């Protein structure tokens, strides 16, 4: 489906320079875009590609437009945040080209009579909907999903194949939950008595806010007594473990293979890098950025970027320490040489 640039700008904003009637059918990177597509420039290092791209139009900042705008043959959309504009443009095209979802329940699905499924929802083959579950308007539940008793799924959410949501958990509106996700499994709760592990029943829930996306094979454990909470706008990558009673603040993003131990509280607008480890029972304030592979073993009370395996520190302090560690061998040799010189001078003075 082709659209005119003026329709795109009318929907998303920005300053359009050039032919407003230019028609485009999709979006692609600078190096790959065809004459029927729109592209974007979000990093100045790619400025040299602007003059070579075949794209019909380009999204760029005012600063980039001042430098390379005259080198470009097509229309330009000037935006304050070209990368965010690109994301919204991609959503725009995806919505225009999406295959409409036909509501209904597949004959191979299993729906408990006590479940409440909106007429506008779709339930795929071999999906199971438990007693008392509430499935909202325009929800799409794909093949093989299991929705436990009393679960609530908010309007316009999409669950891809083989998602499992245990009993009593709640999912907000417009959630995107990818295949293999497990929400509400028991947390790792045991008491030790004379070397024997005694299970602590996990009777809390998982509460997920609006506009949350959860990547494939991520697991979120239910609370032991209180609830595990994922606030609105949180974005979780693939293969993340979030343990019982964690609280993840709104609009925080966590990259793949991170592990969040029980009862950790992470603030709003944070980012956690891939394979980072967050200890249990610690608190991380808003606007903290934990670098990939970092072990956060204590609470963080100030915003900023934190990096390191030993012990965690402000990013700038960690870089200084890392530089010192890297040069320890050279420093050792210099110290040995200095000690040898001092010893020789001392011996000479004593003669």
XYZ file of N, CA, C and O in Angstrom, residues 174-301:
512
model
N -2.814 -3.543 25.441
C -1.836 -3.395 24.360
C -0.506 -4.082 24.647
O 0.542 -3.669 24.159
N -0.535 -5.126 25.432
C 0.687 -5.899 25.684
C 1.067 -6.703 24.446
O 0.201 -7.128 23.678
N 2.364 -6.905 24.271
C 2.881 -7.806 23.233
C 3.739 -8.831 23.954
O 4.755 -8.489 24.567
N 3.324 -10.099 23.886
C 4.010 -11.153 24.629
C 4.403 -12.249 23.645
O 3.548 -12.872 23.018
N 5.699 -12.475 23.521
C 6.209 -13.365 22.488
C 6.259 -14.823 22.947
O 6.111 -15.136 24.134
N 6.502 -15.691 21.984
C 6.407 -17.132 22.215
C 7.328 -17.603 23.342
O 8.452 -17.134 23.493
N 6.832 -18.560 24.085
C 7.615 -19.192 25.131
C 7.639 -18.465 26.446
O 8.235 -18.956 27.426
N 7.011 -17.306 26.535
C 6.980 -16.566 27.797
C 6.153 -17.330 28.830
O 5.098 -17.883 28.512
N 6.642 -17.332 30.070
C 5.903 -17.925 31.185
C 5.723 -16.842 32.244
O 6.698 -16.308 32.773
N 4.481 -16.535 32.540
C 4.144 -15.508 33.525
C 3.432 -16.169 34.699
O 2.410 -16.828 34.512
N 4.002 -16.010 35.898
C 3.313 -16.478 37.091
C 3.713 -17.838 37.613
O 3.036 -18.401 38.482
N 4.833 -18.397 37.116
C 5.338 -19.631 37.713
C 5.790 -19.343 39.141
O 6.025 -18.194 39.523
N 5.925 -20.394 39.943
C 6.356 -20.206 41.333
C 7.740 -19.588 41.405
O 8.648 -19.951 40.646
N 7.895 -18.654 42.332
C 9.210 -18.131 42.611
C 10.042 -19.154 43.371
O 9.524 -20.160 43.878
N 11.331 -18.899 43.449
C 12.272 -19.831 44.086
C 12.281 -19.546 45.583
O 13.174 -18.884 46.109
N 11.257 -20.058 46.275
C 11.100 -19.779 47.687
C 11.135 -21.040 48.534
O 10.228 -21.877 48.446
N 12.187 -21.181 49.352
C 12.341 -22.357 50.198
C 12.981 -21.946 51.519
O 13.824 -21.052 51.562
N 12.578 -22.603 52.575
C 13.220 -22.441 53.875
C 14.015 -23.702 54.173
O 13.591 -24.812 53.835
N 15.173 -23.520 54.800
C 16.040 -24.662 55.093
C 15.922 -25.060 56.553
O 16.045 -24.225 57.453
N 15.685 -26.326 56.776
C 15.618 -26.864 58.137
C 16.458 -28.140 58.194
O 16.126 -29.150 57.584
N 17.596 -28.040 58.881
C 18.496 -29.183 59.031
C 18.897 -29.772 57.685
O 18.951 -30.997 57.516
N 19.143 -28.895 56.723
C 19.585 -29.346 55.423
C 18.478 -29.750 54.469
O 18.754 -30.098 53.314
N 17.240 -29.694 54.913
C 16.105 -30.064 54.074
C 15.375 -28.798 53.641
O 15.095 -27.910 54.464
N 15.050 -28.726 52.340
C 14.371 -27.549 51.811
C 12.856 -27.693 51.933
O 12.285 -28.681 51.497
N 12.229 -26.686 52.551
C 10.779 -26.678 52.754
C 10.191 -25.607 51.844
O 10.547 -24.424 51.949
N 9.294 -26.003 50.957
C 8.731 -25.055 49.988
C 7.843 -24.023 50.666
O 7.017 -24.345 51.524
N 8.025 -22.769 50.264
C 7.153 -21.681 50.696
C 6.126 -21.462 49.591
O 6.494 -21.111 48.465
N 4.845 -21.678 49.841
C 3.835 -21.491 48.792
C 3.901 -20.082 48.217
O 4.033 -19.095 48.949
N 3.829 -19.996 46.915
C 3.905 -18.710 46.215
C 2.480 -18.285 45.868
O 1.897 -18.729 44.889
N 1.911 -17.434 46.706
C 0.486 -17.112 46.579
C 0.235 -15.716 46.034
O -0.905 -15.276 45.918
N 1.299 -14.971 45.699
C 1.120 -13.671 45.064
C 0.789 -13.832 43.585
O 0.623 -14.938 43.075
N 0.714 -12.712 42.888
C 0.390 -12.721 41.455
C 1.505 -12.025 40.677
O 2.485 -11.567 41.252
N 1.326 -11.947 39.370
C 2.115 -11.045 38.523
C 1.137 -10.027 37.949
O 0.123 -10.401 37.342
N 1.431 -8.760 38.149
C 0.604 -7.679 37.617
C 1.418 -6.916 36.579
O 2.485 -6.375 36.893
N 0.913 -6.871 35.358
C 1.620 -6.245 34.241
C 0.804 -5.067 33.731
O -0.390 -5.200 33.450
N 1.437 -3.911 33.613
C 0.743 -2.698 33.202
C 0.484 -2.623 31.706
O 0.737 -3.569 30.951
N 0.000 -1.480 31.262
C -0.301 -1.254 29.848
C 0.977 -1.087 29.027
O 2.012 -0.626 29.531
N 0.893 -1.442 27.747
C 1.953 -1.170 26.761
C 3.290 -1.824 27.115
O 4.357 -1.281 26.835
N 3.211 -2.991 27.710
C 4.418 -3.756 28.045
C 4.702 -4.753 26.928
O 3.784 -5.367 26.388
N 5.977 -4.917 26.561
C 6.373 -5.949 25.606
C 7.352 -6.892 26.279
O 8.288 -6.453 26.951
N 7.131 -8.201 26.082
C 7.942 -9.231 26.729
C 8.494 -10.154 25.654
O 7.735 -10.752 24.897
N 9.820 -10.284 25.595
C 10.475 -11.072 24.559
C 10.378 -12.565 24.787
O 10.046 -13.051 25.878
N 10.719 -13.319 23.748
C 10.564 -14.771 23.746
C 11.338 -15.430 24.884
O 12.466 -15.063 25.198
N 10.673 -16.413 25.506
C 11.272 -17.262 26.545
C 11.680 -16.517 27.803
O 12.499 -17.014 28.585
N 11.125 -15.350 28.009
C 11.330 -14.646 29.275
C 10.384 -15.213 30.323
O 9.268 -15.623 30.011
N 10.830 -15.235 31.581
C 10.019 -15.775 32.668
C 9.862 -14.731 33.770
O 10.831 -14.075 34.157
N 8.653 -14.595 34.257
C 8.351 -13.658 35.347
C 7.626 -14.445 36.430
O 6.505 -14.928 36.226
N 8.266 -14.598 37.588
C 7.704 -15.415 38.664
C 6.660 -14.646 39.458
O 6.787 -13.427 39.661
N 5.674 -15.359 39.951
C 4.660 -14.759 40.813
C 5.257 -14.451 42.179
O 6.295 -15.005 42.565
N 4.606 -13.563 42.904
C 5.099 -13.197 44.223
C 4.885 -14.303 45.246
O 4.018 -15.168 45.090
N 5.686 -14.258 46.293
C 5.520 -15.236 47.366
C 4.275 -14.905 48.186
O 3.375 -15.735 48.346
N 4.218 -13.691 48.699
C 3.042 -13.226 49.433
C 2.439 -12.009 48.737
O 1.260 -11.997 48.398
N 3.263 -10.988 48.511
C 2.816 -9.836 47.723
C 2.976 -10.165 46.241
O 3.332 -11.282 45.872
N 2.723 -9.177 45.355
C 2.737 -9.409 43.912
C 4.059 -8.999 43.277
O 4.751 -8.096 43.757
N 4.405 -9.650 42.195
C 5.447 -9.176 41.288
C 4.791 -8.146 40.365
O 3.728 -8.412 39.800
N 5.429 -6.986 40.193
C 4.795 -5.889 39.458
C 5.704 -5.420 38.323
O 6.881 -5.114 38.534
N 5.121 -5.368 37.134
C 5.782 -4.790 35.964
C 4.934 -3.596 35.538
O 3.820 -3.765 35.049
N 5.449 -2.392 35.714
C 4.644 -1.200 35.445
C 4.521 -0.919 33.947
O 5.149 -1.566 33.117
N 3.723 0.086 33.620
C 3.396 0.382 32.223
C 4.630 0.766 31.411
O 5.562 1.374 31.919
N 4.609 0.367 30.141
C 5.640 0.782 29.212
C 6.966 0.055 29.339
O 7.917 0.381 28.626
N 7.053 -0.932 30.210
C 8.311 -1.685 30.369
C 8.559 -2.539 29.120
O 7.633 -3.127 28.564
N 9.806 -2.629 28.693
C 10.190 -3.441 27.540
C 11.230 -4.471 27.984
O 12.303 -4.106 28.476
N 10.875 -5.744 27.832
C 11.747 -6.842 28.233
C 12.179 -7.623 27.005
O 11.350 -8.014 26.187
N 13.463 -7.870 26.885
C 14.035 -8.611 25.764
C 13.828 -10.117 25.989
O 13.152 -10.544 26.930
N 14.456 -10.922 25.151
C 14.344 -12.379 25.248
C 15.139 -12.932 26.433
O 16.146 -12.373 26.848
N 14.682 -14.049 26.958
C 15.409 -14.867 27.927
C 15.851 -14.091 29.163
O 16.987 -14.204 29.627
N 14.946 -13.333 29.710
C 15.180 -12.619 30.967
C 14.488 -13.382 32.090
O 13.402 -13.935 31.905
N 15.110 -13.422 33.256
C 14.485 -14.005 34.442
C 14.186 -12.898 35.440
O 15.081 -12.158 35.855
N 12.914 -12.759 35.795
C 12.493 -11.823 36.836
C 11.881 -12.642 37.961
O 10.876 -13.325 37.775
N 12.507 -12.595 39.119
C 12.125 -13.459 40.235
C 10.957 -12.876 41.029
O 10.470 -11.774 40.766
N 10.527 -13.653 42.029
C 9.326 -13.285 42.782
C 9.491 -11.967 43.535
O 10.546 -11.626 44.025
N 8.382 -11.231 43.573
C 8.255 -9.977 44.321
C 9.107 -8.832 43.781
O 9.276 -7.814 44.454
N 9.631 -8.969 42.565
C 10.335 -7.834 41.953
C 9.332 -6.750 41.570
O 8.144 -7.016 41.347
N 9.830 -5.546 41.482
C 9.008 -4.413 41.043
C 9.821 -3.641 40.011
O 10.881 -3.090 40.331
N 9.343 -3.624 38.763
C 10.046 -2.948 37.672
C 9.273 -1.683 37.317
O 8.101 -1.745 36.949
N 9.928 -0.536 37.423
C 9.268 0.747 37.216
C 8.928 1.038 35.768
O 9.476 0.452 34.835
N 8.026 1.971 35.584
C 7.491 2.307 34.263
C 8.589 2.702 33.281
O 9.544 3.397 33.626
N 8.450 2.215 32.042
C 9.297 2.588 30.901
C 10.764 2.177 31.070
O 11.643 2.711 30.397
N 11.003 1.217 31.924
C 12.345 0.642 32.040
C 12.523 -0.417 30.950
O 11.587 -1.139 30.618
N 13.729 -0.505 30.402
C 14.032 -1.486 29.357
C 15.149 -2.405 29.843
O 16.155 -1.931 30.386
N 14.963 -3.711 29.635
C 15.935 -4.705 30.106
C 16.315 -5.598 28.932
O 15.449 -6.191 28.284
N 17.617 -5.701 28.642
C 18.106 -6.460 27.489
C 18.250 -7.947 27.823
O 18.168 -8.364 28.976
N 18.513 -8.734 26.786
C 18.466 -10.190 26.858
C 19.404 -10.775 27.909
O 20.485 -10.261 28.161
N 18.934 -11.868 28.503
C 19.719 -12.708 29.420
C 20.043 -12.030 30.740
O 20.874 -12.530 31.511
N 19.403 -10.913 31.047
C 19.561 -10.318 32.365
C 18.813 -11.156 33.389
O 17.829 -11.822 33.070
N 19.295 -11.115 34.623
C 18.644 -11.836 35.712
C 18.370 -10.897 36.866
O 19.280 -10.209 37.350
N 17.118 -10.854 37.302
C 16.718 -9.975 38.403
C 16.301 -10.862 39.569
O 15.302 -11.593 39.479
N 17.044 -10.842 40.654
C 16.764 -11.713 41.791
C 15.594 -11.180 42.617
O 15.162 -10.031 42.465
N 15.091 -12.031 43.494
C 13.845 -11.769 44.205
C 13.837 -10.483 45.009
O 14.819 -10.093 45.636
N 12.691 -9.810 44.971
C 12.401 -8.601 45.754
C 13.264 -7.391 45.377
O 13.328 -6.420 46.125
N 13.927 -7.455 44.226
C 14.640 -6.270 43.735
C 13.622 -5.251 43.238
O 12.605 -5.606 42.648
N 13.910 -3.989 43.477
C 13.053 -2.905 42.997
C 13.872 -2.019 42.058
O 14.879 -1.438 42.462
N 13.421 -1.951 40.811
C 14.100 -1.143 39.795
C 13.188 0.023 39.440
O 11.990 -0.160 39.196
N 13.743 1.214 39.399
C 12.943 2.416 39.215
C 12.439 2.611 37.794
O 12.574 1.755 36.922
N 11.875 3.775 37.569
C 11.323 4.151 36.266
C 12.442 4.638 35.343
O 13.448 5.175 35.801
N 12.242 4.468 34.036
C 13.141 4.983 33.004
C 14.585 4.481 33.175
O 15.539 5.180 32.848
N 14.727 3.268 33.663
C 16.054 2.661 33.771
C 16.329 1.816 32.532
O 15.412 1.470 31.783
N 17.591 1.453 32.334
C 17.940 0.479 31.312
C 18.951 -0.490 31.912
O 19.889 -0.075 32.601
N 18.736 -1.764 31.640
C 19.600 -2.826 32.157
C 20.194 -3.550 30.953
O 19.458 -4.097 30.126
N 21.509 -3.567 30.839
C 22.167 -4.167 29.682
C 22.101 -5.683 29.688
O 21.794 -6.324 30.697
N 22.393 -6.269 28.543
C 22.340 -7.710 28.384
C 23.252 -8.437 29.362
O 24.365 -8.010 29.633
N 22.751 -9.544 29.912
C 23.489 -10.417 30.830
C 23.866 -9.733 32.140
O 24.693 -10.250 32.897
N 23.268 -8.587 32.441
C 23.489 -7.967 33.747
C 22.782 -8.778 34.821
O 21.773 -9.434 34.563
N 23.322 -8.735 36.025
C 22.750 -9.461 37.158
C 22.415 -8.464 38.260
O 23.277 -7.672 38.671
N 21.173 -8.531 38.735
C 20.717 -7.630 39.789
C 20.428 -8.463 41.033
O 19.584 -9.361 41.006
N 21.134 -8.194 42.122
C 20.932 -8.948 43.362
C 19.524 -8.728 43.923
O 18.877 -7.722 43.643
N 19.109 -9.658 44.744
C 17.800 -9.554 45.375
C 17.794 -8.554 46.523
O 18.835 -8.224 47.100
N 16.597 -8.030 46.825
C 16.371 -7.143 47.971
C 17.174 -5.851 47.891
O 17.509 -5.255 48.923
N 17.511 -5.410 46.671
C 18.151 -4.103 46.534
C 17.206 -3.173 45.791
O 16.260 -3.611 45.133
N 17.480 -1.878 45.907
C 16.654 -0.862 45.254
C 17.520 -0.041 44.312
O 18.613 0.400 44.677
N 17.025 0.148 43.105
C 17.693 0.981 42.102
C 16.756 2.139 41.778
O 15.600 1.916 41.395
N 17.240 3.349 41.917
C 16.377 4.521 41.723
C 16.096 4.748 40.244
O 16.636 4.073 39.366
N 15.243 5.732 39.967
C 14.888 6.076 38.593
C 16.122 6.549 37.806
O 17.082 7.084 38.376
N 16.059 6.361 36.471
C 17.073 6.890 35.549
C 18.476 6.332 35.817
O 19.476 7.046 35.703
N 18.532 5.057 36.138
C 19.824 4.379 36.279
C 20.048 3.499 35.063
O 19.127 2.820 34.595
N 21.273 3.479 34.533
C 21.626 2.664 33.375
C 22.738 1.706 33.789
O 23.846 2.130 34.109
N 22.418 0.419 33.801
C 23.367 -0.619 34.198
C 23.946 -1.235 32.926
O 23.201 -1.764 32.096
N 25.248 -1.176 32.773
C 25.895 -1.654 31.550
C 25.799 -3.168 31.423
O 25.623 -3.893 32.403
N 25.970 -3.654 30.197
C 25.903 -5.087 29.920
C 26.934 -5.839 30.756
O 28.061 -5.394 30.937
N 26.515 -7.007 31.277
C 27.417 -7.868 32.020
C 27.754 -7.385 33.415
O 28.561 -8.003 34.114
N 27.132 -6.320 33.866
C 27.443 -5.753 35.181
C 26.707 -6.506 36.289
O 25.560 -6.908 36.131
N 27.377 -6.684 37.410
C 26.757 -7.257 38.605
C 26.429 -6.128 39.572
O 27.329 -5.467 40.096
N 25.140 -5.887 39.784
C 24.702 -4.881 40.755
C 24.419 -5.601 42.065
O 23.392 -6.258 42.213
N 25.351 -5.486 43.008
C 25.259 -6.250 44.256
C 24.758 -5.423 45.419
O 24.570 -5.946 46.517
N 24.564 -4.140 45.198
C 24.031 -3.282 46.264
C 23.087 -2.253 45.666
O 23.058 -2.055 44.446
N 22.333 -1.603 46.520
C 21.369 -0.612 46.061
C 22.081 0.568 45.404
O 23.232 0.889 45.733
N 21.384 1.198 44.466
C 21.906 2.371 43.764
C 20.968 3.536 44.060
O 19.783 3.485 43.719
N 21.493 4.562 44.689
C 20.651 5.664 45.164
C 20.764 6.927 44.326
O 20.054 7.897 44.587
